[in-house]
Short mmCIF file of C-alpha atoms and ligand atoms in Angstrom, two decimals:
data_model
loop_
_atom_site.label_atom_id
_atom_site.label_comp_id
_atom_site.label_asym_id
_atom_site.label_seq_id
_atom_site.Cartn_x
_atom_site.Cartn_y
_atom_site.Cartn_z
CA SER A 1 1.86 4.41 -25.17
CA LYS A 2 1.28 5.76 -21.70
CA ALA A 3 3.26 8.24 -19.66
CA ARG A 4 5.33 6.94 -16.75
CA ILE A 5 4.58 9.97 -14.59
CA GLY A 6 2.48 13.13 -14.83
CA VAL A 7 2.92 16.69 -13.65
CA THR A 8 -0.02 19.03 -13.08
CA GLY A 9 0.74 22.67 -12.33
CA LEU A 10 3.14 23.99 -14.93
CA ALA A 11 4.39 27.28 -13.48
CA VAL A 12 8.20 27.57 -13.16
CA MET A 13 8.66 24.63 -10.80
CA GLY A 14 6.28 22.16 -12.44
CA ARG A 15 7.45 23.00 -15.94
CA ASN A 16 11.09 22.48 -15.05
CA LEU A 17 10.43 19.25 -13.17
CA ALA A 18 8.52 17.91 -16.17
CA ARG A 19 11.40 18.87 -18.47
CA ASN A 20 13.89 17.23 -16.11
CA LEU A 21 11.86 14.00 -16.21
CA ALA A 22 11.54 14.13 -19.99
CA ARG A 23 15.25 14.81 -20.43
CA HIS A 24 15.94 11.66 -18.42
CA GLY A 25 13.92 9.63 -20.88
CA HIS A 26 10.71 9.33 -18.88
CA PRO A 27 7.57 9.99 -20.90
CA VAL A 28 5.73 12.63 -18.89
CA ALA A 29 2.09 13.67 -19.00
CA VAL A 30 1.62 17.40 -18.52
CA HIS A 31 -1.45 19.35 -17.43
CA ASN A 32 -2.25 22.81 -16.13
CA ARG A 33 -5.51 24.49 -15.11
CA THR A 34 -4.89 27.21 -17.68
CA GLU A 35 -4.19 25.30 -20.84
CA ALA A 36 -1.94 27.93 -22.38
CA ARG A 37 0.89 26.88 -20.07
CA THR A 38 0.64 23.26 -21.25
CA LYS A 39 0.75 24.36 -24.87
CA ALA A 40 3.69 26.67 -24.26
CA LEU A 41 5.67 23.91 -22.59
CA VAL A 42 5.20 21.52 -25.49
CA THR A 43 5.87 24.22 -28.09
CA GLU A 44 9.04 25.50 -26.45
CA PHE A 45 10.56 22.32 -25.06
CA GLY A 46 8.78 19.47 -26.87
CA ASP A 47 12.06 18.32 -28.44
CA GLU A 48 13.65 17.62 -25.05
CA GLY A 49 11.76 14.34 -24.57
CA THR A 50 8.33 12.76 -24.67
CA PHE A 51 5.57 15.01 -23.37
CA VAL A 52 1.94 13.85 -23.33
CA PRO A 53 -0.15 17.02 -23.06
CA ALA A 54 -3.62 16.76 -21.56
CA GLU A 55 -6.43 19.31 -21.71
CA THR A 56 -8.60 17.85 -18.98
CA PRO A 57 -7.97 16.03 -15.69
CA GLU A 58 -9.72 12.96 -17.14
CA GLU A 59 -7.46 12.93 -20.17
CA PHE A 60 -4.41 13.46 -17.93
CA VAL A 61 -5.26 10.55 -15.64
CA ALA A 62 -6.08 8.28 -18.57
CA SER A 63 -2.66 8.91 -20.10
CA LEU A 64 -0.75 7.55 -17.07
CA GLU A 65 0.48 3.95 -16.73
CA ARG A 66 -0.61 2.12 -13.58
CA PRO A 67 -0.06 2.45 -10.74
CA ARG A 68 -0.37 6.12 -11.62
CA ARG A 69 2.21 8.61 -10.45
CA LEU A 70 0.78 12.10 -10.41
CA VAL A 71 2.87 15.06 -9.29
CA ILE A 72 1.11 18.22 -8.13
CA MET A 73 3.13 21.45 -8.42
CA VAL A 74 0.64 24.16 -7.55
CA LYS A 75 0.52 26.91 -4.98
CA ALA A 76 0.58 25.49 -1.45
CA GLY A 77 -2.54 25.69 0.73
CA ALA A 78 -6.10 25.81 -0.64
CA PRO A 79 -5.04 25.32 -4.30
CA THR A 80 -3.36 22.02 -3.34
CA ASP A 81 -6.54 20.79 -1.63
CA ALA A 82 -8.60 21.86 -4.64
CA VAL A 83 -6.35 19.96 -7.03
CA ILE A 84 -6.34 16.84 -4.82
CA GLU A 85 -10.15 16.92 -4.74
CA GLU A 86 -10.23 17.27 -8.50
CA PHE A 87 -7.97 14.30 -9.19
CA ALA A 88 -8.51 11.84 -6.34
CA PRO A 89 -11.97 10.70 -7.57
CA LEU A 90 -10.43 9.83 -10.94
CA LEU A 91 -7.74 7.58 -9.43
CA GLU A 92 -7.77 3.91 -8.44
CA PRO A 93 -6.38 2.11 -5.38
CA GLY A 94 -2.59 1.96 -5.40
CA ASP A 95 -2.19 5.18 -7.39
CA MET A 96 0.12 7.87 -6.01
CA ILE A 97 -0.31 11.61 -5.63
CA VAL A 98 2.98 13.42 -5.05
CA ASP A 99 2.73 16.95 -3.65
CA GLY A 100 5.97 18.71 -4.57
CA GLY A 101 4.84 22.12 -3.28
CA ASN A 102 5.87 23.79 -0.05
CA ALA A 103 3.08 22.36 2.09
CA HIS A 104 3.03 22.56 5.88
CA PHE A 105 3.77 19.06 7.18
CA ALA A 106 0.59 19.11 9.28
CA ASP A 107 -1.45 19.59 6.08
CA THR A 108 0.50 16.73 4.52
CA ARG A 109 -0.31 14.47 7.48
CA ARG A 110 -4.00 15.33 7.16
CA ARG A 111 -4.05 14.75 3.40
CA GLU A 112 -2.09 11.52 3.65
CA ALA A 113 -4.50 10.09 6.22
CA ALA A 114 -7.54 11.09 4.18
CA LEU A 115 -6.21 9.65 0.93
CA ARG A 116 -5.00 6.46 2.61
CA GLU A 117 -8.63 5.88 3.60
CA ARG A 118 -9.46 6.01 -0.09
CA GLY A 119 -6.71 3.52 -0.97
CA LEU A 120 -4.42 6.15 -2.47
CA HIS A 121 -0.80 6.94 -1.61
CA PHE A 122 -0.08 10.55 -0.82
CA VAL A 123 3.57 11.47 -0.96
CA GLY A 124 4.34 14.92 0.47
CA THR A 125 7.70 15.73 -1.05
CA GLY A 126 10.07 18.55 -0.20
CA ILE A 127 11.85 19.87 -3.26
CA SER A 128 14.67 22.37 -2.86
CA GLY A 129 16.79 24.20 -5.38
CA GLY A 130 14.39 26.69 -6.93
CA GLU A 131 13.66 26.64 -10.64
CA GLU A 132 17.25 25.88 -11.65
CA GLY A 133 17.31 22.93 -9.28
CA ALA A 134 14.02 21.62 -10.60
CA LEU A 135 15.48 21.59 -14.09
CA HIS A 136 19.04 20.42 -13.47
CA GLY A 137 18.66 18.35 -10.31
CA PRO A 138 17.04 19.36 -7.03
CA SER A 139 17.40 17.90 -3.57
CA ILE A 140 14.28 15.77 -3.07
CA MET A 141 12.77 14.84 0.29
CA PRO A 142 9.84 12.44 -0.17
CA GLY A 143 7.62 11.35 2.69
CA GLY A 144 4.72 8.90 2.40
CA SER A 145 4.70 5.13 2.59
CA ALA A 146 7.76 2.96 1.98
CA GLU A 147 5.65 1.10 -0.59
CA SER A 148 5.08 4.25 -2.63
CA TYR A 149 8.80 4.97 -2.56
CA GLU A 150 9.47 1.65 -4.28
CA ALA A 151 7.50 2.86 -7.28
CA LEU A 152 8.58 6.49 -7.13
CA GLY A 153 12.11 6.39 -5.76
CA PRO A 154 13.93 5.33 -8.93
CA LEU A 155 12.29 8.13 -10.94
CA LEU A 156 12.97 10.76 -8.30
CA GLU A 157 16.55 9.61 -7.75
CA ASP A 158 17.05 9.80 -11.50
CA ILE A 159 16.17 13.51 -11.68
CA ALA A 160 17.76 14.53 -8.35
CA ALA A 161 21.15 16.21 -8.03
CA LYS A 162 24.09 13.79 -7.64
CA VAL A 163 27.12 14.21 -5.41
CA ASP A 164 29.93 11.68 -5.86
CA GLY A 165 27.40 9.59 -7.77
CA THR A 166 24.94 9.52 -4.85
CA PRO A 167 21.48 10.96 -5.60
CA CYS A 168 20.27 13.78 -3.35
CA CYS A 169 17.01 11.95 -2.72
CA VAL A 170 16.02 9.40 -0.10
CA HIS A 171 12.78 8.21 1.48
CA VAL A 172 12.69 10.46 4.53
CA GLY A 173 9.93 8.68 6.43
CA PRO A 174 6.13 8.22 6.50
CA ASP A 175 3.37 10.81 5.95
CA GLY A 176 4.62 14.37 6.60
CA ALA A 177 8.29 13.53 7.24
CA GLY A 178 9.47 14.86 3.87
CA HIS A 179 7.75 18.22 4.21
CA PHE A 180 8.91 18.50 7.84
CA VAL A 181 12.52 18.02 6.81
CA LYS A 182 12.12 20.49 3.93
CA MET A 183 10.72 23.01 6.41
CA VAL A 184 13.72 22.63 8.73
CA HIS A 185 16.02 22.84 5.69
CA ASN A 186 14.50 26.25 5.00
CA GLY A 187 14.86 27.25 8.65
CA ILE A 188 18.57 26.42 8.51
CA GLU A 189 18.75 28.36 5.24
CA TYR A 190 17.35 31.43 7.04
CA ALA A 191 19.98 31.10 9.80
CA ASP A 192 22.80 30.56 7.31
CA MET A 193 21.76 33.65 5.31
CA GLN A 194 21.49 35.79 8.45
CA LEU A 195 24.97 34.75 9.62
CA ILE A 196 26.40 35.60 6.22
CA ALA A 197 24.62 38.96 6.30
CA GLU A 198 26.10 39.73 9.73
CA SER A 199 29.57 38.77 8.47
CA TYR A 200 29.18 41.23 5.61
CA ASP A 201 27.89 43.96 7.91
CA LEU A 202 30.83 43.57 10.29
CA LEU A 203 33.42 43.49 7.52
CA ARG A 204 31.84 46.62 6.11
CA HIS A 205 31.24 48.66 9.24
CA ALA A 206 33.78 47.34 11.73
CA ALA A 207 36.65 46.69 9.33
CA GLY A 208 35.65 49.36 6.81
CA LEU A 209 35.89 47.16 3.71
CA SER A 210 33.98 47.98 0.51
CA PRO A 211 31.42 45.57 -0.97
CA ALA A 212 33.88 44.68 -3.74
CA GLU A 213 36.59 43.93 -1.16
CA ILE A 214 34.14 41.87 0.88
CA ALA A 215 33.21 39.92 -2.27
CA GLU A 216 36.90 38.95 -2.48
CA VAL A 217 36.88 37.85 1.16
CA PHE A 218 33.87 35.60 0.48
CA ARG A 219 35.57 34.19 -2.63
CA THR A 220 38.53 33.23 -0.48
CA TRP A 221 36.28 31.69 2.15
CA ASN A 222 34.61 29.68 -0.57
CA THR A 223 37.84 27.78 -1.15
CA GLY A 224 37.89 26.57 2.47
CA ARG A 225 35.63 24.87 4.99
CA LEU A 226 32.81 27.38 4.37
CA GLU A 227 32.58 26.40 0.69
CA SER A 228 28.90 26.48 -0.19
CA TYR A 229 26.34 27.73 -2.64
CA LEU A 230 25.26 30.57 -0.33
CA ILE A 231 28.84 31.85 0.14
CA GLU A 232 29.39 31.62 -3.60
CA ILE A 233 26.31 33.67 -4.50
CA THR A 234 27.08 36.15 -1.72
CA ALA A 235 30.34 37.02 -3.48
CA GLU A 236 28.43 37.45 -6.75
CA VAL A 237 25.82 39.73 -5.22
CA LEU A 238 28.41 41.86 -3.40
CA ALA A 239 30.54 42.26 -6.52
CA HIS A 240 27.57 43.39 -8.60
CA THR A 241 27.26 47.08 -9.57
CA ASP A 242 23.92 48.75 -10.20
CA ALA A 243 23.83 49.74 -13.88
CA ALA A 244 21.58 52.77 -13.33
CA THR A 245 23.64 54.46 -10.63
CA GLY A 246 27.07 52.85 -10.79
CA ARG A 247 26.80 52.17 -7.05
CA PRO A 248 27.26 48.80 -5.37
CA PHE A 249 24.07 46.81 -5.97
CA VAL A 250 23.79 46.06 -2.24
CA ASP A 251 23.52 49.82 -1.57
CA VAL A 252 20.55 50.42 -3.85
CA VAL A 253 18.39 47.54 -2.56
CA LEU A 254 15.85 48.46 0.14
CA ASP A 255 17.04 46.88 3.39
CA GLN A 256 13.78 45.14 4.31
CA ALA A 257 13.93 41.36 4.04
CA GLU A 258 10.80 39.47 3.06
CA GLN A 259 9.76 35.91 3.80
CA LYS A 260 7.31 33.37 2.53
CA GLY A 261 6.75 31.55 5.80
CA THR A 262 8.79 28.35 6.01
CA GLY A 263 11.22 29.94 8.49
CA ARG A 264 8.29 31.01 10.64
CA TRP A 265 6.82 27.48 10.47
CA THR A 266 10.15 26.04 11.59
CA VAL A 267 10.20 28.24 14.67
CA GLN A 268 6.50 27.74 15.47
CA THR A 269 6.95 23.98 15.24
CA ALA A 270 10.14 24.11 17.32
CA LEU A 271 8.26 25.98 20.05
CA ASP A 272 5.60 23.26 20.06
CA LEU A 273 8.23 20.53 20.21
CA GLY A 274 10.22 22.39 22.87
CA VAL A 275 13.39 22.50 20.76
CA PRO A 276 15.65 25.56 21.22
CA VAL A 277 16.30 26.71 17.64
CA SER A 278 17.42 30.15 18.80
CA GLY A 279 19.62 30.80 15.75
CA ILE A 280 16.79 30.10 13.32
CA ALA A 281 14.41 32.18 15.43
CA GLU A 282 16.85 35.12 15.46
CA ALA A 283 17.11 34.91 11.68
CA VAL A 284 13.33 35.01 11.28
CA PHE A 285 13.09 37.92 13.75
CA ALA A 286 15.97 39.76 12.06
CA ARG A 287 13.96 39.79 8.82
CA SER A 288 10.93 40.91 10.77
CA VAL A 289 12.85 43.78 12.44
CA SER A 290 14.19 44.91 9.08
CA GLY A 291 10.67 45.13 7.72
CA HIS A 292 9.34 47.39 10.49
CA ALA A 293 10.16 50.63 8.70
CA ASP A 294 8.13 52.86 11.05
CA LEU A 295 9.70 51.38 14.14
CA ARG A 296 13.18 51.80 12.70
CA ARG A 297 12.47 55.37 11.62
CA ALA A 298 11.20 56.25 15.09
CA ALA A 299 14.28 54.74 16.78
CA ARG A 300 16.93 55.99 14.37
CA GLY A 301 18.13 58.82 16.63
CA LEU A 302 18.66 56.66 19.75
CA PRO A 303 22.18 56.96 21.17
CA GLY A 304 24.85 54.44 20.22
CA PRO A 305 28.40 53.85 21.39
CA GLN A 306 30.92 56.70 21.22
CA ASN A 307 33.93 54.48 20.63
CA ASP A 308 35.01 53.79 17.12
CA VAL A 309 37.35 50.84 17.49
CA ARG A 310 38.62 49.32 14.28
CA TYR A 311 40.01 45.79 14.44
CA LEU A 312 41.50 45.63 11.01
CA SER A 313 44.33 43.18 11.28
CA GLY A 314 43.06 39.66 11.40
CA PHE A 315 39.44 40.73 11.68
CA ALA A 316 38.31 38.96 8.51
CA ASP A 317 39.81 35.75 9.83
CA ASP A 318 38.00 36.24 13.14
CA VAL A 319 34.73 36.70 11.27
CA GLU A 320 35.37 33.52 9.28
CA GLN A 321 35.72 31.63 12.54
CA ALA A 322 32.63 33.24 14.07
CA LEU A 323 30.66 32.38 10.95
CA TYR A 324 31.87 28.79 10.97
CA ALA A 325 31.12 28.25 14.66
CA SER A 326 27.70 29.92 14.46
CA LYS A 327 26.88 27.86 11.43
CA VAL A 328 27.66 24.65 13.31
CA VAL A 329 25.23 25.83 16.02
CA ALA A 330 22.50 26.54 13.44
CA TYR A 331 22.84 23.07 11.93
CA ALA A 332 23.05 21.45 15.37
CA GLN A 333 19.76 23.14 16.26
CA GLY A 334 18.09 22.20 12.97
CA PHE A 335 19.13 18.56 13.28
CA HIS A 336 17.91 18.55 16.88
CA GLN A 337 14.54 19.67 15.58
CA ILE A 338 14.43 16.90 12.98
CA GLN A 339 15.31 14.38 15.65
CA ALA A 340 12.57 15.70 17.93
CA GLY A 341 10.00 15.69 15.10
CA SER A 342 11.01 12.19 14.16
CA GLU A 343 10.46 10.99 17.73
CA GLU A 344 7.18 12.88 18.15
CA TYR A 345 5.65 11.49 14.96
CA GLY A 346 7.42 8.11 14.85
CA TRP A 347 9.18 8.81 11.54
CA ASN A 348 12.46 7.10 12.30
CA ILE A 349 14.44 9.62 10.22
CA ASP A 350 18.10 8.84 9.51
CA LEU A 351 19.83 12.17 10.27
CA GLY A 352 23.02 11.26 8.41
CA GLN A 353 20.97 10.67 5.26
CA MET A 354 19.44 14.13 5.54
CA ALA A 355 22.94 15.62 5.52
CA THR A 356 23.74 13.40 2.54
CA ILE A 357 20.81 14.56 0.40
CA TRP A 358 21.47 18.23 1.21
CA ARG A 359 25.00 18.06 -0.21
CA GLY A 360 23.71 18.93 -3.68
CA GLY A 361 20.74 20.52 -5.43
CA CYS A 362 19.43 22.56 -2.52
CA ILE A 363 20.10 26.10 -1.32
CA ILE A 364 22.15 25.05 1.73
CA ARG A 365 24.38 22.68 -0.23
CA ALA A 366 27.86 22.82 1.24
CA ARG A 367 31.10 20.97 1.74
CA PHE A 368 30.33 21.10 5.45
CA LEU A 369 27.47 18.59 5.07
CA ASP A 370 29.95 15.80 4.43
CA ARG A 371 31.23 16.41 7.94
CA ILE A 372 27.72 16.23 9.36
CA ARG A 373 27.14 12.98 7.54
CA ALA A 374 30.39 11.63 8.99
CA ALA A 375 29.35 12.73 12.48
CA TYR A 376 26.10 10.74 12.28
CA GLU A 377 27.89 7.79 10.72
CA ALA A 378 30.31 7.75 13.66
CA ASP A 379 27.45 8.00 16.17
CA PRO A 380 23.85 7.94 14.90
CA ARG A 381 22.66 8.81 18.42
CA THR A 382 24.96 11.76 19.02
CA PRO A 383 22.94 14.17 21.21
CA THR A 384 24.20 17.23 19.34
CA LEU A 385 26.59 17.91 16.49
CA LEU A 386 28.50 20.21 18.84
CA THR A 387 29.88 17.24 20.77
CA ASP A 388 30.99 15.31 17.70
CA ASP A 389 34.81 15.08 17.87
CA HIS A 390 35.42 17.03 14.68
CA PHE A 391 32.98 19.85 15.40
CA ALA A 392 33.88 20.08 19.09
CA GLU A 393 37.51 20.59 18.15
CA ALA A 394 36.81 23.05 15.32
CA VAL A 395 34.37 25.16 17.34
CA GLY A 396 36.68 25.01 20.35
CA ALA A 397 39.49 26.39 18.19
CA ALA A 398 37.21 29.09 16.79
CA GLN A 399 35.69 30.28 20.06
CA ASP A 400 38.23 32.97 20.98
CA ALA A 401 37.77 34.65 17.60
CA TRP A 402 34.00 34.16 17.85
CA ARG A 403 33.97 35.97 21.21
CA ARG A 404 36.10 38.81 19.82
CA VAL A 405 33.65 39.28 16.96
CA VAL A 406 30.59 39.35 19.24
CA THR A 407 32.40 41.79 21.56
CA THR A 408 33.40 44.03 18.67
CA ALA A 409 29.84 44.04 17.35
CA ALA A 410 28.49 45.03 20.78
CA GLN A 411 31.15 47.72 21.27
CA LEU A 412 30.50 49.28 17.88
CA GLY A 413 26.74 48.96 18.11
CA ILE A 414 26.48 46.68 15.09
CA PRO A 415 23.59 44.23 15.48
CA ALA A 416 24.74 40.60 15.34
CA PRO A 417 21.78 38.60 16.70
CA GLY A 418 22.82 35.42 14.89
CA PHE A 419 26.42 35.39 16.11
CA SER A 420 25.56 36.38 19.66
CA SER A 421 22.64 34.00 20.11
CA ALA A 422 24.68 31.12 18.69
CA LEU A 423 27.45 31.90 21.19
CA ALA A 424 24.94 32.09 24.02
CA TYR A 425 23.56 28.69 23.01
CA TYR A 426 27.06 27.21 22.96
CA ASP A 427 27.85 28.68 26.39
CA SER A 428 24.48 27.54 27.77
CA LEU A 429 25.13 23.95 26.75
CA ARG A 430 28.66 24.10 28.18
CA ALA A 431 27.69 25.65 31.50
CA GLU A 432 28.12 23.61 34.65
CA ARG A 433 25.19 25.44 36.27
CA LEU A 434 22.53 27.63 34.64
CA PRO A 435 20.55 30.37 36.40
CA ALA A 436 17.47 28.24 35.69
CA ALA A 437 17.78 27.28 39.36
CA LEU A 438 16.86 30.86 40.28
CA THR A 439 14.00 30.82 37.77
CA GLN A 440 12.65 27.73 39.51
CA GLY A 441 12.94 29.48 42.85
CA GLN A 442 10.93 32.45 41.56
CA ARG A 443 8.28 30.16 40.10
CA ASP A 444 7.97 28.38 43.38
CA PHE A 445 7.77 31.72 45.21
CA PHE A 446 4.94 33.30 43.23
CA GLY A 447 3.09 30.24 42.00
CA ALA A 448 4.02 27.29 44.21
CA HIS A 449 5.18 25.57 41.04
CA THR A 450 7.66 23.40 43.03
CA TYR A 451 11.26 22.53 42.22
CA ARG A 452 13.54 19.52 42.24
CA ARG A 453 16.75 19.38 44.29
CA VAL A 454 20.27 18.45 43.24
CA ASP A 455 20.71 16.12 46.22
CA ARG A 456 17.38 14.26 46.61
CA GLU A 457 14.62 12.77 44.45
CA GLY A 458 11.15 14.29 44.50
CA SER A 459 9.41 17.67 44.12
CA PHE A 460 9.60 20.33 46.77
CA HIS A 461 7.95 23.59 47.77
CA THR A 462 9.18 26.22 50.18
CA LEU A 463 6.56 27.91 52.36
CA TRP A 464 7.62 31.40 51.22
CA GLY A 465 4.71 33.18 52.92
CA GLY A 466 5.16 31.26 56.16
CA ASP A 467 8.20 30.06 58.06
CA ARG A 468 10.07 29.23 54.81
CA SER A 469 10.45 25.61 55.69
CA GLU A 470 10.48 23.09 52.87
CA VAL A 471 7.73 20.59 52.24
CA GLU A 472 7.64 17.67 49.86
CA ALA A 473 5.07 18.32 47.13
P1 NBP B 1 3.05 28.90 -7.92
O1 NBP B 1 3.20 28.63 -6.48
O2 NBP B 1 3.14 30.30 -8.39
O3 NBP B 1 1.63 28.28 -8.39
C1 NBP B 1 1.17 28.46 -9.71
C2 NBP B 1 0.52 27.19 -10.22
O4 NBP B 1 -0.56 26.80 -9.37
C3 NBP B 1 -0.04 27.39 -11.61
O5 NBP B 1 0.16 26.19 -12.33
C4 NBP B 1 -1.52 27.61 -11.31
O6 NBP B 1 -2.36 27.31 -12.40
C5 NBP B 1 -1.72 26.62 -10.21
N1 NBP B 1 -2.97 26.79 -9.45
C6 NBP B 1 -3.34 27.74 -8.56
BR1 NBP B 1 -2.31 29.17 -8.09
N2 NBP B 1 -4.55 27.57 -8.05
C7 NBP B 1 -5.01 26.46 -8.64
C8 NBP B 1 -6.24 25.75 -8.54
N3 NBP B 1 -7.20 26.14 -7.69
N4 NBP B 1 -6.40 24.66 -9.31
C9 NBP B 1 -5.45 24.27 -10.16
N5 NBP B 1 -4.25 24.89 -10.29
C10 NBP B 1 -4.03 25.98 -9.55
O7 NBP B 1 4.05 27.99 -8.77
P2 NBP B 1 5.62 27.68 -8.54
O8 NBP B 1 6.38 28.89 -8.17
O9 NBP B 1 6.01 26.88 -9.72
O10 NBP B 1 5.62 26.72 -7.26
C11 NBP B 1 4.90 25.50 -7.22
C12 NBP B 1 5.04 24.91 -5.83
O11 NBP B 1 6.42 24.62 -5.59
C13 NBP B 1 4.61 25.85 -4.70
O12 NBP B 1 3.99 25.11 -3.68
C14 NBP B 1 5.91 26.43 -4.20
O13 NBP B 1 5.83 26.84 -2.85
C15 NBP B 1 6.84 25.25 -4.39
N6 NBP B 1 8.25 25.58 -4.52
C16 NBP B 1 8.65 26.65 -5.25
C17 NBP B 1 10.00 26.96 -5.38
C18 NBP B 1 10.43 28.13 -6.19
O14 NBP B 1 11.64 28.41 -6.21
N7 NBP B 1 9.53 28.82 -6.89
C19 NBP B 1 10.95 26.13 -4.79
C20 NBP B 1 10.53 25.02 -4.10
C21 NBP B 1 9.18 24.76 -3.97
P3 NBP B 1 -2.72 28.46 -13.47
O15 NBP B 1 -1.58 28.49 -14.44
O16 NBP B 1 -3.96 27.97 -14.10
O17 NBP B 1 -2.89 29.75 -12.72
#
């Protein structure tokens, strides 16, 4: 009998996805460039379900029922193109190639168009949740044609995480929509992690709490509106003691954050789309700053503030409110980017559904996402989450504390780029007038770039070098 689906690329992610499929009763063909991985999978986990191991691409393709569903789980970039080129000639019209790797959505659009020409479906699929998620239920964000989702959806929904019985998997939209949404998911993840890191730093250096005490604070927060996977693991990491030295684990780790690139892609794409994702950008830059060891060493002796204010009473509660409000901003910016991408590429993405499928399986899974779903259910065209009734009220109530935290950070010289940029974004949106009017005046002065007026239609230019009269441009 034939396999219902196949997975090629059996490193951690592919192996666990294949096991997840098999455990759900789907016979799964398995293949890897280096055959040892295929053998190891069948030897170690063969009793979990029906695996159909294949030594060659030809054998692999022949073992799949039609239309064929072939999942690629290899390193993103050139390896993905190489594998597509290896398998596509062996497939027949109507067959589906699913790329579950972390591809850039522009690559996915290119590949989808090329394979469509050859009569094949190409389904760029964002998969979040790491290796544990792949095995026990990830959040799955498939792009590609609606037709391909009919054949793939039931299988993917079967192996996805479930929240209240709802699978964390939905057809996001055509071609690169799935990988685009996965990219923004990762961008939001960067922002969320940075805000949590700043919370820790402030509790430690403004309030003087120990890592173990801060772990307790995070545990408490995890029983409230901030309840999420990231808050939960933060408490675990902070409570951990290094076995070798007996010191807090967080004190023996080199303070230089690394990145694989999806945060950077989010910001690059946002710049192209003209979407202000300042919180995500600050998070990417914060990692970048941390990694510039030479720069930091050179600047270490620069003067800081003399004052040593300690806001102990109520400070942890203030930080909770700053974290909550900044987090709303980060999500508002990320969802704005998805909306802009959807309009640019004609994807017609349902924003409420994105919040729904991120409630489980993925790294940013959180109680909070139910609220975002509700916001888009109440008004699918809401211009920003910040003006949704619930969030407007909650952030409004948090803003005094948020301002105190940003002020404290500035006074003590503790960097809080995430908190402060989120607050600046909030205040920018709220402002009756922005100094952009002055910027326009400067642009008109040095470059005759023209400006619009508040009281009349049209474009205008002031003759700055002449009698300074105004002309219509
Ligand atoms: P890796 O990204 O480490 O890729 C290793 C796999 O790619 C192996 O199966 C390897 O085969 C295969 N491969 C390479 Br490299 N070049 C190949 C080529 N030219 N032809 C055929 N196969 C080739 O694996 P991973 O960490 O399991 O991740 C898989 C994908 O999932 C990546 O795109 C990753 O970004 C994405 N992802 C990972 C995570 C995570 O938490 N790790 C989460 C979400 C998404 P070999 O065994 O013969 O060397």
